[in-house]
Amino acid sequence: MFVRRTLPLLVSAVFGVALILQFFVPHPASKNFYNMMLDWLIIVSAFTYLIAVQSTVELHFTKIKRKVEGWQYSIIVLIALFVTAFLGVFGGAFMPTTLWMKIFPSVKPSDTTPLMYTYLYMQMPMQSTIFSLLAFYMASAAFRSFRARSFDATLLLITAGIVTLGRVPLGEFIYKGLPDVVEWILKYPNMAAQRGILIGVQLGIIATSIKIILGIEGKYLGGGK
Amino acid sequence: MKNKILFFIFIIISSILIFPQNEILKDEPVFRVDSTIVSEFKVEDVSNDDGSRLEISCQKVLEGENYSFTLYRKEFDDTVFKTVKIFQSLPLKIVDEGLSYQKKYQYYLSVTDSSGNESEKCLIGEYSPKANLFKTDKVILFLMIIFYTMIIIYLVESVRKGKDLFVRKISGLDTLDEAVGRATEMGRPVLYVPGSSSMSDIATIASLNILGPVAKKIAEYETKLIVPNRDPIVMTVAKEVVKESYSEAGRPDVYNDNDIFFLTDSQFGYAAAISGIMTREKPATNLLLGMFWAESLIMAEAGNTTGAIQIAGTDAVTQLPFFITSCDYTIIGEELYAASAYLSREPLLLGTLKAQDYLKGFIIFVITLYFVILLISWITGGNLVFLSKILEILRFIFKS
């Protein structure tokens, strides 16, 4: 019980208070303490990736072993995982400036490592593809939310229409002052609402932090109380 | 002979007189730094810093195109001069950065004419920056935190003594039971996404605090729970939270370690994988709670197309419109942090929830007060001095 709950709560309380005080102390010793904390965080994070690999391997091995639906994809995941890890660790040996150029004289020297190559020409395009879906999802979401079913929805529809028009050259062509109207909408009613939410959020963040420091909140450690 | 001796003496005396004069002409610059200018220079420590900065200022007004001034800095026990700034006109106000509070610095000034002749360096003074122990400009913030902590402690103690607190209804959280029940009836899993951020984000901690009661309910209903993660630490904590909740519900046998897993740390890879899970597994309920960025709409829209009941919650203001559009219920901002207390109804946690409301009320009061005083001041044309003083104090508080 002490190791599972009391000790983590104690560590949270001590470091929580120390880091709050650190914020108010500009002395270099305080900065060094903060930087040391960041270094610890990086070190711990680096080790947790071993847990991530273990989780991924275990999950997909189980899927393959039990032949669950779509188990073939798990093979692709595992191959991709091991090939990427191999390129990351031993990729330097396959740099075009070394081994490849000896075997294939036509290969030109390059600074791009094989790992970087997979990142630039495989991972990045795939990420961009998913990101590009946002445009279509935005259109479908806008279509759904802009239906004037109630007074609120109608107000939203009108405001969205004005802001959309004001953001494109056509809006200025229709009415010269439209971009200014849009600026006003974004700067005042929109900003006021955002700040209202943000004040609540900040108070919530402080309250949660204090709860953790005081040991009132401990659900994140597992268990009810 | 006498004349020869006298001539010889004359030559020697002349040489002696001429020689040092030649030396002066050779070494002494054509002009000097004006001592009145030097006396005007002030070097002061910058307050509320780590002792790495000194402010150098000169109030004297001087303009001229023919001269330029060079400000040098030298460590006390060093011989190397470093140019701090070259300037042509006064007054001057600069901050010299990158210093150490453990060292002593000497500042020198020289003047260069239009031909490029530089005078000798004239010492302004010796200074050592001070490393401060408290940011005095943050004192209001510090007092506010203490005040807020005191309110929390007071309310927690009041609740402990039996005081009953009213908590307003949060429909998004009230629906959680219904959403889990729906998944059970349909025989489909519940998908819980604890956000895309790491454990250092308070929104993630808030999300994991909600995961506990949700997992307990799911365990009672014997429904499958899927928790995909983007961060390995979050995954480890989520596993622990779910395992404990299943144990609390008396169903540790239903817990499956493989249902809480790591996906990828790539933002859009994570969104794509979750969209895939939504399409393949067809969860009856999707809970998207935590910190989200641009991927929020991809997940929410993918879930919407599968017909699942969706409850989303985030403190990211820019993502809230997407969730409101695509999800059935949205937990907005602070409600995410209130969720833990709201769901568990633990008296101690409810005390903190109330403290949140009281401070929010106080902030609204101060903002309203500022607005009213500003309005009165505007109507009276700013003639009321005491109102201006109050406004000044309020502005200082806001700034802090």
XYZ file of C-alpha atoms in Angstrom:
625
model
C 0.000 0.000 0.000
C 2.817 2.397 0.898
C 4.697 1.740 -2.359
C 1.573 1.697 -4.527
C -0.246 4.732 -3.138
C 1.387 6.647 -0.304
C 4.819 6.957 -1.901
C 3.516 8.175 -5.309
C 1.218 10.672 -3.551
C 4.140 11.869 -1.437
C 6.368 12.241 -4.518
C 3.560 14.142 -6.318
C 3.083 16.457 -3.332
C 6.785 17.215 -2.828
C 7.607 17.780 -6.497
C 4.310 19.600 -7.101
C 5.028 22.139 -4.363
C 8.692 22.390 -5.423
C 7.768 23.138 -9.035
C 5.150 25.738 -8.041
C 7.758 27.500 -5.903
C 10.281 27.144 -8.711
C 8.010 29.230 -10.929
C 8.244 32.152 -8.492
C 11.999 31.907 -7.858
C 14.157 33.351 -10.653
C 17.482 32.326 -9.064
C 19.725 30.137 -11.316
C 19.539 27.332 -8.736
C 15.788 27.217 -9.345
C 16.319 27.090 -13.114
C 18.859 24.298 -12.737
C 16.357 22.327 -10.660
C 13.706 22.793 -13.360
C 16.109 21.724 -16.115
C 17.082 18.690 -14.069
C 13.393 17.768 -13.784
C 13.019 18.074 -17.552
C 16.065 15.830 -18.062
C 14.561 13.238 -15.725
C 11.299 13.421 -17.662
C 13.127 12.799 -20.958
C 15.034 9.848 -19.488
C 11.895 8.269 -18.020
C 9.988 8.890 -21.283
C 12.736 7.199 -23.292
C 12.441 4.071 -21.167
C 8.657 4.008 -21.381
C 8.950 3.467 -25.130
C 10.216 -0.016 -24.316
C 6.839 -0.607 -22.661
C 5.168 0.754 -25.802
C 7.099 -1.694 -28.001
C 6.306 -4.559 -25.635
C 2.596 -3.636 -25.727
C 2.508 -3.420 -29.529
C 4.394 -6.685 -30.046
C 2.309 -8.559 -27.485
C -0.984 -7.243 -28.878
C -0.211 -8.135 -32.482
C 1.407 -11.488 -31.655
C -1.772 -12.405 -29.786
C -3.875 -11.363 -32.771
C -1.765 -13.495 -35.126
C -1.747 -16.425 -32.717
C -5.523 -16.360 -32.260
C -6.105 -15.586 -35.938
C -8.594 -12.828 -35.096
C -10.241 -11.024 -37.972
C -7.686 -9.007 -39.929
C -4.690 -10.772 -38.316
C -2.751 -10.356 -41.549
C -2.474 -6.636 -40.884
C -0.742 -7.426 -37.620
C 2.051 -9.121 -39.598
C 2.519 -5.897 -41.581
C 2.625 -3.891 -38.334
C 5.282 -6.149 -36.830
C 7.387 -6.206 -40.018
C 7.195 -2.389 -40.217
C 8.148 -2.125 -36.540
C 11.196 -4.368 -36.826
C 12.381 -2.972 -40.173
C 12.145 0.596 -38.826
C 14.000 -0.382 -35.641
C 16.665 -2.164 -37.723
C 17.115 0.877 -39.985
C 17.319 3.122 -36.940
C 20.018 1.051 -35.244
C 22.055 -0.226 -38.201
C 20.937 2.232 -40.900
C 24.285 4.004 -40.986
C 25.849 0.947 -42.621
C 23.476 1.317 -45.558
C 24.223 4.952 -46.260
C 24.755 5.497 -49.994
C 28.177 6.955 -49.254
C 29.478 3.655 -47.933
C 28.362 0.132 -48.725
C 25.745 0.851 -51.381
C 28.103 2.889 -53.522
C 30.612 0.061 -53.538
C 28.013 -2.486 -54.588
C 26.076 -0.197 -56.947
C 28.389 2.400 -58.505
C 25.390 4.219 -59.980
C 24.130 5.176 -56.489
C 24.824 8.820 -55.753
C 26.064 10.043 -52.341
C 23.333 11.328 -50.056
C 22.989 12.630 -46.515
C 19.578 11.039 -46.042
C 19.785 8.039 -43.757
C 17.536 5.067 -44.525
C 15.519 5.817 -41.387
C 15.044 9.407 -42.497
C 14.134 8.100 -45.950
C 11.292 6.012 -44.490
C 10.168 9.034 -42.476
C 10.248 11.462 -45.405
C 8.855 9.217 -48.121
C 6.534 6.894 -46.190
C 5.433 8.321 -42.858
C 5.101 11.954 -43.936
C 2.923 11.290 -47.021
C 0.685 8.989 -44.970
C 0.299 11.653 -42.269
C -0.436 14.290 -44.892
C -3.098 12.034 -46.395
C -4.890 11.723 -43.072
C -4.515 15.439 -42.422
C -6.025 16.238 -45.814
C -9.166 14.334 -44.813
C -9.869 17.180 -42.414
C -11.077 19.406 -45.260
C -13.803 16.905 -46.208
C -14.727 16.202 -42.602
C -15.027 19.940 -41.980
C -17.395 20.260 -44.931
C -19.604 17.405 -43.692
C -19.548 18.702 -40.090
C -20.397 22.218 -41.278
C -23.264 20.889 -43.374
C -24.713 19.132 -40.322
C -24.322 21.989 -37.881
C -25.465 24.772 -40.200
C -28.995 23.419 -40.585
C -31.272 26.098 -39.145
C -33.317 23.886 -36.831
C -33.461 26.274 -33.893
C -32.758 29.903 -33.076
C -29.213 29.039 -31.885
C -28.477 27.038 -35.039
C -29.821 29.873 -37.209
C -27.615 32.367 -35.381
C -24.654 30.033 -35.921
C -25.526 29.678 -39.591
C -25.720 33.443 -40.130
C -22.494 34.143 -38.221
C -20.645 31.328 -39.979
C -21.919 32.607 -43.330
C -20.645 36.125 -42.602
C -17.250 34.890 -41.330
C -16.799 32.519 -44.283
C -17.688 35.237 -46.775
C -15.495 37.793 -45.041
C -12.500 35.505 -45.234
C -12.592 35.119 -49.019
C -12.079 37.821 -51.693
C -15.701 37.464 -52.805
C -16.876 38.905 -49.466
C -14.880 42.079 -49.942
C -16.168 42.296 -53.494
C -19.786 42.167 -52.251
C -19.248 44.623 -49.385
C -15.960 46.352 -48.643
C -16.521 46.522 -44.900
C -17.182 42.789 -44.528
C -13.599 41.833 -43.488
C -13.868 44.457 -40.705
C -17.172 42.965 -39.552
C -15.500 39.540 -39.450
C -12.586 40.975 -37.468
C -15.049 42.465 -34.989
C -16.912 39.149 -34.610
C -13.665 37.268 -33.982
C -12.142 39.917 -31.758
C -15.086 40.633 -29.445
C -18.021 38.158 -29.160
C -15.875 35.164 -30.122
C -12.924 36.162 -27.949
C -15.205 36.938 -24.987
C -16.716 33.450 -25.138
C -13.283 31.844 -25.532
C -11.892 33.739 -22.543
C -14.890 32.734 -20.440
C -14.116 29.081 -21.167
C -10.397 29.620 -20.645
C -10.857 31.183 -17.187
C -12.877 28.129 -16.169
C -10.266 25.808 -17.665
C -7.397 27.502 -15.840
C -9.268 27.342 -12.526
C -9.972 23.672 -13.211
C -6.304 23.024 -13.941
C -5.213 24.754 -10.720
C -7.901 22.939 -8.701
C -6.852 19.551 -10.127
C -3.183 20.317 -9.432
C -3.962 21.326 -5.839
C -6.090 18.188 -5.413
C -3.156 16.049 -6.586
C -0.650 17.917 -4.408
C -2.870 17.671 -1.330
C -3.502 13.997 -2.059
C -7.282 14.505 -2.334
C -7.270 13.175 -5.905
C -5.587 9.856 -6.438
C -7.716 8.062 -9.024
C -5.009 8.482 -11.636
C -2.920 6.082 -9.564
C -5.565 3.401 -9.896
C -8.309 2.518 -7.455
C -11.183 4.606 -6.197
C -9.738 6.670 -3.381
C 84.529 74.591 -25.585
C 82.043 76.205 -23.255
C 79.677 76.767 -26.154
C 80.101 73.178 -27.231
C 79.266 71.973 -23.729
C 76.274 74.303 -23.533
C 75.123 73.114 -26.970
C 75.503 69.475 -25.869
C 73.514 70.141 -22.680
C 70.852 71.947 -24.724
C 70.592 68.941 -27.082
C 70.236 66.522 -24.162
C 67.647 68.666 -22.340
C 65.744 69.221 -25.588
C 65.814 65.510 -26.316
C 64.508 64.788 -22.832
C 61.768 67.369 -23.214
C 60.892 66.377 -26.758
C 61.007 62.607 -26.260
C 58.125 62.275 -23.775
C 56.167 64.857 -25.756
C 56.516 62.646 -28.823
C 55.402 59.684 -26.764
C 52.204 61.511 -25.700
C 51.449 62.518 -29.252
C 51.964 58.968 -30.403
C 49.802 57.240 -27.801
C 47.231 59.728 -26.651
C 44.097 59.820 -28.805
C 43.053 62.938 -30.619
C 40.072 63.402 -28.250
C 38.731 62.054 -24.998
C 35.396 60.807 -23.748
C 33.543 63.672 -22.165
C 33.504 63.037 -18.410
C 30.047 64.635 -18.078
C 28.642 62.021 -20.449
C 30.293 59.222 -18.497
C 28.851 60.519 -15.244
C 25.363 60.330 -16.757
C 25.640 56.588 -17.400
C 23.820 54.346 -14.962
C 24.164 50.606 -14.678
C 21.447 48.894 -12.657
C 20.507 45.343 -11.857
C 17.404 44.041 -13.645
C 14.861 43.037 -11.030
C 13.078 39.645 -10.894
C 15.721 37.849 -12.932
C 18.317 35.128 -12.468
C 21.213 37.571 -12.263
C 22.057 37.381 -15.924
C 21.113 40.936 -16.910
C 22.153 44.505 -16.225
C 20.355 47.586 -17.488
C 22.556 50.360 -18.856
C 20.984 53.754 -19.361
C 21.969 57.335 -20.039
C 19.424 60.141 -19.829
C 21.627 62.806 -21.438
C 20.301 64.005 -24.782
C 23.025 64.133 -27.393
C 22.724 63.952 -31.122
C 25.465 64.183 -33.675
C 26.415 62.391 -36.801
C 30.148 62.882 -36.463
C 30.714 60.721 -33.407
C 29.787 57.246 -32.396
C 30.062 55.748 -28.948
C 31.076 52.210 -28.143
C 30.109 50.543 -24.904
C 32.458 47.761 -23.807
C 32.185 45.144 -21.120
C 35.058 43.361 -19.439
C 35.109 40.798 -16.699
C 36.855 42.169 -13.629
C 39.798 39.754 -13.694
C 40.014 39.494 -17.469
C 41.683 41.589 -20.171
C 39.296 40.884 -23.047
C 36.869 43.665 -23.959
C 33.548 42.722 -25.471
C 31.522 45.249 -27.441
C 28.057 45.608 -25.910
C 26.650 48.275 -28.223
C 27.706 50.930 -30.706
C 25.419 53.950 -30.730
C 25.368 57.455 -32.205
C 22.780 59.298 -30.197
C 21.705 59.574 -26.581
C 19.589 58.920 -24.470
C 20.308 55.211 -24.303
C 18.612 52.309 -22.561
C 19.820 48.776 -23.168
C 19.826 45.479 -21.310
C 23.097 43.585 -21.327
C 22.277 39.873 -21.219
C 24.135 36.610 -20.764
C 25.936 37.659 -17.568
C 26.618 35.679 -14.431
C 25.655 36.790 -10.932
C 28.883 35.264 -9.655
C 31.072 37.626 -11.703
C 31.981 41.300 -11.546
C 31.887 43.345 -14.735
C 33.508 46.617 -15.768
C 31.854 48.844 -18.359
C 33.913 51.176 -20.547
C 32.924 53.840 -23.020
C 34.885 55.128 -25.991
C 34.131 57.680 -28.693
C 35.035 57.375 -32.360
C 35.198 60.334 -34.742
C 34.111 60.375 -38.379
C 37.645 59.397 -39.485
C 37.498 56.251 -37.388
C 39.843 57.421 -34.641
C 38.789 55.861 -31.372
C 39.506 57.474 -28.030
C 40.796 55.571 -25.053
C 38.256 53.509 -23.157
C 36.882 55.323 -20.163
C 35.688 53.308 -17.180
C 32.024 53.843 -16.306
C 32.052 51.564 -13.291
C 32.140 48.070 -11.854
C 28.956 46.126 -11.414
C 27.774 42.679 -10.443
C 24.246 41.473 -11.317
C 22.110 40.056 -8.520
C 20.169 36.797 -8.705
C 16.745 37.421 -7.145
C 14.965 34.970 -4.920
C 11.379 35.964 -5.704
C 9.554 37.374 -8.723
C 7.916 40.399 -7.149
C 5.910 41.046 -10.325
C 4.153 37.704 -9.754
C 3.187 38.429 -6.149
C -0.537 38.808 -6.969
C -0.534 35.440 -8.737
C 1.219 33.869 -5.761
C -1.325 35.365 -3.360
C -4.181 34.212 -5.580
C -2.875 30.632 -5.514
C -2.609 30.748 -1.723
C -6.107 32.275 -1.507
C -7.503 29.587 -3.831
C -5.782 26.797 -1.885
C -7.223 28.212 1.349
C -10.751 28.212 -0.133
C -10.281 24.593 -1.265
C -9.016 23.503 2.159
C -11.849 25.389 3.903
C -14.539 23.828 1.705
C -13.017 20.356 1.950
C -13.055 20.698 5.748
C -16.669 21.994 5.656
C -17.754 19.004 3.585
C -15.870 16.690 5.915
C -17.913 18.147 8.802
C -21.118 17.336 6.924
C -21.984 20.471 4.925
C -24.167 19.693 1.926
C -23.118 21.245 -1.387
C -25.264 21.786 -4.447
C -23.670 20.728 -7.733
C -25.281 21.762 -10.995
C -26.277 19.172 -13.579
C -23.748 18.303 -16.297
C -25.736 16.446 -18.952
C -22.663 15.050 -20.725
C -21.596 13.275 -17.552
C -25.101 12.166 -16.638
C -25.301 10.369 -19.963
C -22.189 8.261 -19.289
C -24.253 5.549 -17.544
C -26.774 5.532 -20.353
C -23.990 5.300 -22.938
C -22.347 2.338 -21.197
C -25.764 0.675 -20.803
C -26.422 1.108 -24.517
C -23.149 -0.632 -25.384
C -24.090 -3.516 -23.095
C -27.519 -3.855 -24.693
C -26.021 -3.847 -28.172
C -23.247 -6.259 -27.194
C -20.624 -3.916 -28.579
C -17.528 -2.464 -26.929
C -16.968 0.976 -25.431
C -14.079 2.941 -26.917
C -12.301 5.281 -24.522
C -9.745 7.700 -25.985
C -7.755 9.480 -23.234
C -6.606 12.273 -25.547
C -3.495 12.776 -27.601
C -1.357 14.381 -24.963
C 1.083 13.077 -22.390
C 0.747 12.614 -18.657
C 2.198 16.086 -18.045
C -1.036 17.549 -19.396
C -3.632 18.077 -16.647
C -6.416 17.297 -19.159
C -4.965 13.779 -19.500
C -4.967 13.336 -15.715
C -8.579 14.577 -15.642
C -9.430 12.078 -18.365
C -7.845 9.207 -16.434
C -9.796 10.297 -13.358
C -12.992 9.844 -15.406
C -11.758 6.513 -16.785
C -11.872 5.019 -13.267
C -15.653 5.295 -12.631
C -16.418 4.551 -16.299
C -14.327 1.368 -16.206
C -16.040 0.347 -12.962
C -19.446 0.690 -14.581
C -18.263 -1.209 -17.654
C -16.923 -4.005 -15.454
C -20.287 -4.248 -13.684
C -22.022 -4.588 -17.041
C -19.334 -6.982 -18.367
C -18.869 -4.931 -21.496
C -15.660 -4.790 -23.491
C -13.587 -1.643 -22.996
C -10.986 -0.541 -25.563
C -8.445 2.109 -24.544
C -5.946 2.978 -27.320
C -3.090 5.257 -26.230
C -0.675 7.642 -27.853
C 1.690 7.898 -24.911
C 3.310 4.895 -23.184
C 3.114 6.492 -19.719
C -0.576 7.241 -20.199
C -1.042 3.627 -21.318
C 0.657 2.300 -18.175
C -1.468 4.524 -15.922
C -4.655 3.679 -17.861
C -3.943 -0.044 -17.405
C -3.531 0.449 -13.682
C -6.698 2.563 -13.387
C -8.827 0.069 -15.343
C -7.394 -2.950 -13.496
C -8.176 -1.366 -10.108
C -11.671 -0.373 -11.230
C -12.409 -3.930 -12.390
C -11.188 -5.209 -9.029
C -13.374 -2.680 -7.192
C -16.360 -3.813 -9.229
C -15.563 -7.379 -8.157
C -14.807 -8.496 -11.707
C -11.013 -8.755 -12.057
C -11.568 -11.833 -14.255
C -13.171 -9.693 -16.992
C -10.092 -7.456 -17.260
C -8.077 -7.995 -20.435
C -4.623 -6.397 -20.478
C -4.571 -6.329 -24.291
C -7.598 -4.025 -24.442
C -5.515 -1.116 -23.195
C -2.704 -0.747 -25.672
C -0.246 1.616 -27.313
C -0.938 2.652 -30.898
C 1.575 5.194 -32.127
C 2.949 8.556 -31.062
C 2.277 9.995 -34.509
C -0.610 12.476 -34.271
C -2.380 11.545 -37.491
C -1.294 7.917 -37.297
C -3.136 7.808 -33.968
C -6.223 9.442 -35.503
C -6.152 7.006 -38.436
C -5.790 4.000 -36.135
C -8.694 5.119 -33.942
C -10.842 5.740 -37.017
C -9.935 2.180 -38.083
C -10.947 0.763 -34.686
C -14.249 2.664 -34.883
C -14.949 1.223 -38.335
C -13.850 -2.359 -37.617
C -14.958 -2.885 -34.026
C -18.032 -0.654 -34.336
C -18.137 0.439 -30.673
C -21.593 1.427 -29.455
C -20.107 4.240 -27.378
C -17.123 6.458 -28.078
C -15.718 8.504 -25.219
C -13.209 11.104 -26.392
C -11.966 12.781 -23.236
C -8.711 14.647 -22.759
C -6.497 16.906 -24.796
C -6.954 16.948 -28.572
C -5.553 18.920 -31.453
C -6.319 18.844 -35.175
C -7.073 15.115 -35.089
C -10.235 15.670 -33.020
C -12.534 16.102 -36.016
C -11.112 13.055 -37.817
C -11.943 10.844 -34.816
C -15.303 12.478 -34.061
C -16.497 12.314 -37.670
C -15.344 8.704 -38.079
C -17.306 7.835 -34.928
C -20.315 9.759 -36.169
C -20.455 7.752 -39.387
C -20.541 4.464 -37.413
C -23.647 5.611 -35.528
C -22.074 5.332 -32.079
C -23.194 7.517 -29.216
C -20.351 9.941 -28.706
C -19.398 11.858 -25.584
C -16.437 14.161 -25.992
C -14.691 16.490 -23.583
C -11.685 18.713 -23.892
C -10.239 21.944 -22.575
C -8.855 22.827 -26.017
C -11.065 25.763 -26.978
C -10.234 25.445 -30.679
C -11.401 21.819 -30.804
C -14.678 22.313 -28.944
C -16.697 23.409 -32.033
C -15.688 20.185 -33.816
C -16.816 18.042 -30.911
C -20.062 20.005 -30.489
C -20.801 19.426 -34.166
C -19.924 15.741 -34.383
C -20.679 14.365 -30.913
C -23.910 13.810 -29.029
C -22.659 15.361 -25.795
C -19.716 17.639 -25.189
C -18.063 18.272 -21.853
C -16.816 21.827 -22.166
C -13.561 23.034 -20.616
C -13.845 23.147 -16.827
C -16.536 20.417 -16.790
C -13.771 17.983 -17.715
C -12.006 18.813 -14.450
C -15.265 18.662 -12.519
C -16.109 15.231 -13.942
C -14.110 13.240 -11.414
C -15.929 14.839 -8.464
C -19.263 14.793 -10.252
C -19.135 11.092 -11.069
C -17.744 9.844 -7.785
C -19.737 12.287 -5.567
C -16.917 12.053 -3.069
C -17.424 14.863 -0.526
C -13.777 15.916 -0.575
C -13.720 16.250 -4.336
C -17.033 18.123 -4.312
C -15.412 20.657 -1.989
C -12.799 21.474 -4.609
C -15.510 21.724 -7.236
C -17.284 24.328 -5.137
C -14.031 26.239 -4.643
C -13.687 26.394 -8.430
C -17.155 27.988 -8.648
C -16.478 30.482 -5.868
C -13.250 31.714 -7.427
C -14.919 31.936 -10.802
C -17.628 34.049 -9.153
C -14.942 36.244 -7.611
C -13.229 36.743 -10.995
C -16.571 37.628 -12.614
C -17.206 40.108 -9.784
C -13.800 41.785 -10.261
C -14.245 42.013 -14.052
C -17.763 43.459 -13.623
C -16.498 45.922 -11.007
C -13.751 47.032 -13.381
C -16.259 47.483 -16.184
C -18.686 49.515 -14.001
C -15.917 51.773 -12.646
C -14.534 52.248 -16.150
C -18.013 53.240 -17.325
C -18.512 55.721 -14.447
C -15.028 57.125 -15.036
C -15.834 57.568 -18.720
C -19.160 59.293 -17.960
C -17.557 61.657 -15.432
C -14.699 62.405 -17.809
C -12.049 60.870 -15.531
C -12.383 63.625 -12.940
C -12.834 61.325 -9.956
C -9.347 60.599 -8.641
C -10.291 57.718 -6.356
C -11.895 55.880 -9.299
C -8.697 56.241 -11.287
C -6.780 54.799 -8.336
C -9.133 51.804 -8.116
C -8.797 51.293 -11.870
C -5.019 51.384 -11.542
C -5.092 48.753 -8.787
C -7.431 46.549 -10.816
C -5.241 46.894 -13.908
C -2.210 45.879 -11.828
C -4.106 42.804 -10.602
C -5.143 41.864 -14.161
C -1.600 42.395 -15.417
C -0.187 40.184 -12.679
